[in-house]
Coordinates of C-alpha atoms in Angstrom, one line a residue:
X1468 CA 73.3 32.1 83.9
X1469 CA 77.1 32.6 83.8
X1470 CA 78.5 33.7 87.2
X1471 CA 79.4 37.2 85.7
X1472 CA 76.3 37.7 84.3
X1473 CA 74.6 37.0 87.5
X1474 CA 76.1 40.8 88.7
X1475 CA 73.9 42.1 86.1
X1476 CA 70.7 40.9 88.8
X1477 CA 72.4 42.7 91.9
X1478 CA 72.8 46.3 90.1
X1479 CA 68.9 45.2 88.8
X1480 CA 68.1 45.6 92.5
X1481 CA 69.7 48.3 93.2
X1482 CA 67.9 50.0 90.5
X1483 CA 64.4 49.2 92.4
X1484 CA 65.7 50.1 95.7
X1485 CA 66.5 53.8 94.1
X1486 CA 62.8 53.4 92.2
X1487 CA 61.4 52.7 95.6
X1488 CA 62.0 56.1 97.3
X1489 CA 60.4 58.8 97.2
X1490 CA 63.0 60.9 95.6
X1491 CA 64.4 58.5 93.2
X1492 CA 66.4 59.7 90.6
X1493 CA 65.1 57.7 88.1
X1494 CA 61.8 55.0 87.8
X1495 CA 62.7 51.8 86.2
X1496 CA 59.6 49.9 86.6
X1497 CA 61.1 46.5 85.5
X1498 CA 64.1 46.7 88.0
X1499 CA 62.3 44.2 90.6
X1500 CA 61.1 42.1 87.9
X1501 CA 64.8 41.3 86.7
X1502 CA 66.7 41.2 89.5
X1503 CA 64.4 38.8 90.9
X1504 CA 65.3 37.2 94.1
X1505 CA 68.9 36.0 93.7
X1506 CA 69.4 40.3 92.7
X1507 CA 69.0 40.6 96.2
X1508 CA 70.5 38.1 97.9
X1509 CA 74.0 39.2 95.5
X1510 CA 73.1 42.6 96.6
X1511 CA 73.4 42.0 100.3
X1512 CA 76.6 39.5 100.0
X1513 CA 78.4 42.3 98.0
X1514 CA 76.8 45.8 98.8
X1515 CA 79.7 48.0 101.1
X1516 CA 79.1 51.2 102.0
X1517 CA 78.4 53.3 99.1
X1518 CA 77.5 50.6 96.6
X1519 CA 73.9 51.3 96.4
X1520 CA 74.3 55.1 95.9
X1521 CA 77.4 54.6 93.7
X1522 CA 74.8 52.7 91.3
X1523 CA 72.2 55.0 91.8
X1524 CA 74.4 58.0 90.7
X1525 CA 75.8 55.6 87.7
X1526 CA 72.3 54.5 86.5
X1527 CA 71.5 58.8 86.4
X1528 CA 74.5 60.2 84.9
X1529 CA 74.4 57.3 81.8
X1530 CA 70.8 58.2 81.4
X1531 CA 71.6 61.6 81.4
X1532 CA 74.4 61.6 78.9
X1533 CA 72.2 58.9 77.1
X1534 CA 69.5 61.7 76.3
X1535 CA 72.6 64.6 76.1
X1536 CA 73.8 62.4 72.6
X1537 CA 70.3 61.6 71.5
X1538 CA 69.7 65.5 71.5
X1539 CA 72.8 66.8 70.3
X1540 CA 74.3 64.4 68.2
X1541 CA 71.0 63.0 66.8
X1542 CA 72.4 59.4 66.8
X1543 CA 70.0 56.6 65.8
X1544 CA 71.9 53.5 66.9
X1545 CA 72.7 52.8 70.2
X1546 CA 74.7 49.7 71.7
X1547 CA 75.3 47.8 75.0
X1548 CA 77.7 46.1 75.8
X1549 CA 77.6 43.5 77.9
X1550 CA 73.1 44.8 78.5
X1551 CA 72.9 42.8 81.3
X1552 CA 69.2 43.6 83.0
X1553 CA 69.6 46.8 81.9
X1554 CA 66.1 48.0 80.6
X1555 CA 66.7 51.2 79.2
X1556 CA 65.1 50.7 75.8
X1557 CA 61.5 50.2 78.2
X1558 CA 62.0 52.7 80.3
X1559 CA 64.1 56.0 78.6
X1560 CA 62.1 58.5 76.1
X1561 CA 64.0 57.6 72.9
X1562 CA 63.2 59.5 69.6
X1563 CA 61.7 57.8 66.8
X1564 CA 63.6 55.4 64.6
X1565 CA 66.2 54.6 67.5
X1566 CA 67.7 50.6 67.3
X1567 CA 69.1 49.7 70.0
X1568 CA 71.1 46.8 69.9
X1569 CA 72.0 44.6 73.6
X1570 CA 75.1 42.5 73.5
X1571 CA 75.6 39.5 75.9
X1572 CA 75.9 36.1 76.7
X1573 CA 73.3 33.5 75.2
X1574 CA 72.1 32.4 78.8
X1575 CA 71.8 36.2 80.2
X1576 CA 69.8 36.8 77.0
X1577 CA 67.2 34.0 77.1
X1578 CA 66.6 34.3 81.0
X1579 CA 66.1 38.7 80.3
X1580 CA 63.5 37.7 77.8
X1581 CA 61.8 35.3 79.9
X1582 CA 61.2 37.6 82.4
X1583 CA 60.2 40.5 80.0
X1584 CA 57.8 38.3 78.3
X1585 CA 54.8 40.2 78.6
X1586 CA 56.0 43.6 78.9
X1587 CA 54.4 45.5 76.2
X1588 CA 57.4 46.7 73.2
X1589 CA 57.5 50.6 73.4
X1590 CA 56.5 52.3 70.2
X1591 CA 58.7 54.3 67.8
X1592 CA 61.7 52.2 68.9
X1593 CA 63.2 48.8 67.8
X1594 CA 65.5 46.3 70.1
X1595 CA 67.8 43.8 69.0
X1596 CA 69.4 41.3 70.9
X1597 CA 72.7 39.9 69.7
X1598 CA 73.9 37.0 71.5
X1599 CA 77.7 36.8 71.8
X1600 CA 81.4 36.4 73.9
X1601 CA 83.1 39.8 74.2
X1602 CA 86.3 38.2 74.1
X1603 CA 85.9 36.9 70.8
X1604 CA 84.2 38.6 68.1
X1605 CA 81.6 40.4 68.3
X1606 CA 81.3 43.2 65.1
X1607 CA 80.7 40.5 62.5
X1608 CA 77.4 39.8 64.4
X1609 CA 76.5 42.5 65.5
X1610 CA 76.8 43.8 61.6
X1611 CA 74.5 40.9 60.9
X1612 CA 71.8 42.0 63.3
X1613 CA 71.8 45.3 61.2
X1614 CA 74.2 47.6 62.6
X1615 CA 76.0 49.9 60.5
X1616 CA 79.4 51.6 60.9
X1617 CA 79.5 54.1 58.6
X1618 CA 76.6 55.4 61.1
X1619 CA 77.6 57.5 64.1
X1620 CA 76.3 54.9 67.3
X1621 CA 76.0 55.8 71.2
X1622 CA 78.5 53.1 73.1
X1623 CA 77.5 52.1 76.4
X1624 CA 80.3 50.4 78.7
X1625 CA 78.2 50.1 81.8
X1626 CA 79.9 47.5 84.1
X1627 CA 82.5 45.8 82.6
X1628 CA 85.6 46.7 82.1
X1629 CA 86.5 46.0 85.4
X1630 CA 85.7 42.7 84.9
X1631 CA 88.2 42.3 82.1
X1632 CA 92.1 41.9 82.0
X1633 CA 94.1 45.1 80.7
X1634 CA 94.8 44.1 77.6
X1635 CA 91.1 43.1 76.3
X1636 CA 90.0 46.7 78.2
X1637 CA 92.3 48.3 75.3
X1638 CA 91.6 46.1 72.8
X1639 CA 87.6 46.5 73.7
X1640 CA 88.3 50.5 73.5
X1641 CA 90.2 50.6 70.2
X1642 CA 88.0 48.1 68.5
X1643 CA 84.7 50.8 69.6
X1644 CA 86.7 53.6 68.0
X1645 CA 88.1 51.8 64.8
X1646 CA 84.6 50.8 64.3
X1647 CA 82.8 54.3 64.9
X1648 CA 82.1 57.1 62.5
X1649 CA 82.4 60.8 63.5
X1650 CA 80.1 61.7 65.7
X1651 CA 79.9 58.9 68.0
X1652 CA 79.7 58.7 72.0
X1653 CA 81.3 56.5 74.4
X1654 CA 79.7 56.4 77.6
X1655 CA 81.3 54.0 80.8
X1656 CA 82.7 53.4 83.7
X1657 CA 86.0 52.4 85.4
X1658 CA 87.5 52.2 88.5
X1659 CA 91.2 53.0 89.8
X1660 CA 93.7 50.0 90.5
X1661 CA 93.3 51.5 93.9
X1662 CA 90.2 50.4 94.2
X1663 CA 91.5 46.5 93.7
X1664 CA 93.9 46.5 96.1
X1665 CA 92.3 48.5 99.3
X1666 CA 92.3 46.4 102.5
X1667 CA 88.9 47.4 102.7
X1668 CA 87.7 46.1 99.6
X1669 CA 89.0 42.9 100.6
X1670 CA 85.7 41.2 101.7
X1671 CA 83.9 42.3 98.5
X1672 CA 86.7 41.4 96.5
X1673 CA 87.1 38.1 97.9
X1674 CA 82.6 37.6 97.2
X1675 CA 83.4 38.2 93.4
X1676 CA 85.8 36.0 93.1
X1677 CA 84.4 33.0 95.1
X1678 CA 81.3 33.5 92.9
X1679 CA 83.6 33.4 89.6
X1680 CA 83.4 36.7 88.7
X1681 CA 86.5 38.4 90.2
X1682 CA 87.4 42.2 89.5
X1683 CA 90.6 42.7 87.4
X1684 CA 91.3 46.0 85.9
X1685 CA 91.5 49.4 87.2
X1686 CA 93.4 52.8 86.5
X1687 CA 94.2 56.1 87.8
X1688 CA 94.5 57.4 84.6
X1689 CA 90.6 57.0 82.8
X1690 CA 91.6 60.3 80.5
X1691 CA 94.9 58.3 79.4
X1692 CA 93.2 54.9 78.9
X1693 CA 90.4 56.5 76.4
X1694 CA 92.9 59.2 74.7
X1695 CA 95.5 56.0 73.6
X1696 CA 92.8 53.9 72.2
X1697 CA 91.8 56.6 70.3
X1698 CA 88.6 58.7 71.6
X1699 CA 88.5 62.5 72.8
X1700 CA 87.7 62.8 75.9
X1701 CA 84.7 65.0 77.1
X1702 CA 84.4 64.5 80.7
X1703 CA 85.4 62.4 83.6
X1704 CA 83.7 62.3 87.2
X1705 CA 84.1 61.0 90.1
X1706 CA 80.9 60.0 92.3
X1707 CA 80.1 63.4 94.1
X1708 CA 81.9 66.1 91.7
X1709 CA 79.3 68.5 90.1
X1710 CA 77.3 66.4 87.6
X1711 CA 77.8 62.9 89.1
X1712 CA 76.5 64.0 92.2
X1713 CA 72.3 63.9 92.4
X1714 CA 72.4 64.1 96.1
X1715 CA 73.0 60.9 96.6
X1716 CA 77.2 60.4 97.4
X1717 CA 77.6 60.4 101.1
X1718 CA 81.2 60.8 101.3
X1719 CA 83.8 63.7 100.2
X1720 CA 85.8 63.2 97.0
X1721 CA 89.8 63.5 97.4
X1722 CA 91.7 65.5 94.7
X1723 CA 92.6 63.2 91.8
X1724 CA 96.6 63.9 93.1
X1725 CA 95.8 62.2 96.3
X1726 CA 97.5 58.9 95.8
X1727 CA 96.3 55.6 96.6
X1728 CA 92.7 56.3 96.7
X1729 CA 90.1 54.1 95.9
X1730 CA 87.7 55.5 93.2
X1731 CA 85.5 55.2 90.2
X1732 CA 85.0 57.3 87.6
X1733 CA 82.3 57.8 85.0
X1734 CA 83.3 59.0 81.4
X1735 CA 81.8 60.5 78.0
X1736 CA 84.2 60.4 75.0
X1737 CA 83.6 61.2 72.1
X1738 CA 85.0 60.1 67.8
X1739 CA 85.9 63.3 66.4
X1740 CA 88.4 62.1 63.3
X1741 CA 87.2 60.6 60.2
X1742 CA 90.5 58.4 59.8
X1743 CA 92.9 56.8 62.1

């Protein structure tokens, strides 16, 4: 696979490390399975303190805000970009007559579906896979795979945007919103430029881009980003705040006007306006 998909295997193991305790927050069964060995050999040349929690924490608040839309927006189509080994369409309680479509590179793709070979297809559900570069575009096939924009669809950003440059990160956002009706949910993550350029982040920094897949946009400002490309913003947390918590951050979370501070932050926006 493609160097950046290959972080898709890491978080994977970090998944089954959380499934593995006792008081997970979540049970994804296929974790191990997809991660495979080189999961956990990324996971111990890049984990830093806080890495596995962090993911822990993401994986829970996305499934949570997953099932929040599901419920109270009664969306039927979901999409994810950039999937990865993400095997929420297995493992999540979706209602009947939910698609959900999984956007990636060809070779991330073919290897997930080796590996899922035999895994029973959950009923009442359908999956699609839609093989494509984010960079370039990605609507026109992922219309063809069935998709429809006129619908209102549940966005998830899980992962990537910090592997982009600023300008596709906007470009990526507007081009969600232009192409959702009302009623549809972003759900991501981001992290602030702070994060990039902390002497202590050197190390992991360094890993990524050795291995080709080198972090390159962050932001202090997640409510600004998602407001000027468009979407209404319904919530942003940091790891340990109330609701992005689970018991499971170890460290105490700074006031957002402490400068300088490395941070991520997980967000649920929302398209509210029928035009632009």
């Amino acid at each position: 696979m493609e160097a950046v998909s290959r972080t898709a295997q890491w978080t994977a193991a970090a998944r089954a490390l959380e499934t593995e305790r006792e008081d997970r927050l979540f049970a994804d069964p296929y974790a191990r399975t997809v991660a495979g060995t080189v999961g956990f050999e990324l996971l111990d040349r890049y984990a830093g303190a806080g890495t596995v929690p962090f993911l822990a924490i993401r994986t829970t608040y996305l499934d949570r805000a997953i099932g929040r839309a599901m419920r109270e927006q009664e969306i039927r189509q979901v999409v994810f970009l950039a999937a990865g080994m993400d095997t929420r369409y297995y493992r999540l309680d979706w209602p009947t007559g939910v698609t959900v479509y999984e956007l990636d590179r060809p070779a991330l793709l073919e290897a997930k579906a080796a590996m899922l070979a035999d895994e029973p297809k959950p009923a009442g559900r359908e999956r699609r896979t839609v093989a494509v570069d984010l960079t370039q575009d990605w609507t026109g096939p992922l219309k063809e795979a069935g998709w429809r924009s006129e619908q209102p669809t549940l966005w998830v950003v899980e992962g990537l945007l910090f592997f982009l440059p600023e300008d596709a990160v906007r470009t990526l956002i507007t081009t969600l919103w232009q192409h959702s009706a009302p009623g549809s949910v972003l759900l991501g993550d981001v992290i602030s430029k702070a994060a990039l350029e902390n002497p202590l982040s050197r190390p992991f920094m360094k890993a990524l881009e050795g291995d080709g897949n080198p972090w390159l946009f962050g932001t202090e400002e997640p409510e600004q980003l998602l407001t000027s490309c468009g979407w209404t913003v319904r919530e942003v947390k940091q790891p340990g705040e109330d609701g992005a918590d689970f018991g499971r951050w170890p460290y105490p979370v700074p006031s957002r006007e402490v400068p300088r501070v490395p941070r991520s932050f997980l967000f649920t926006a929302t398209r509210d306006e029928a035009t632009s």
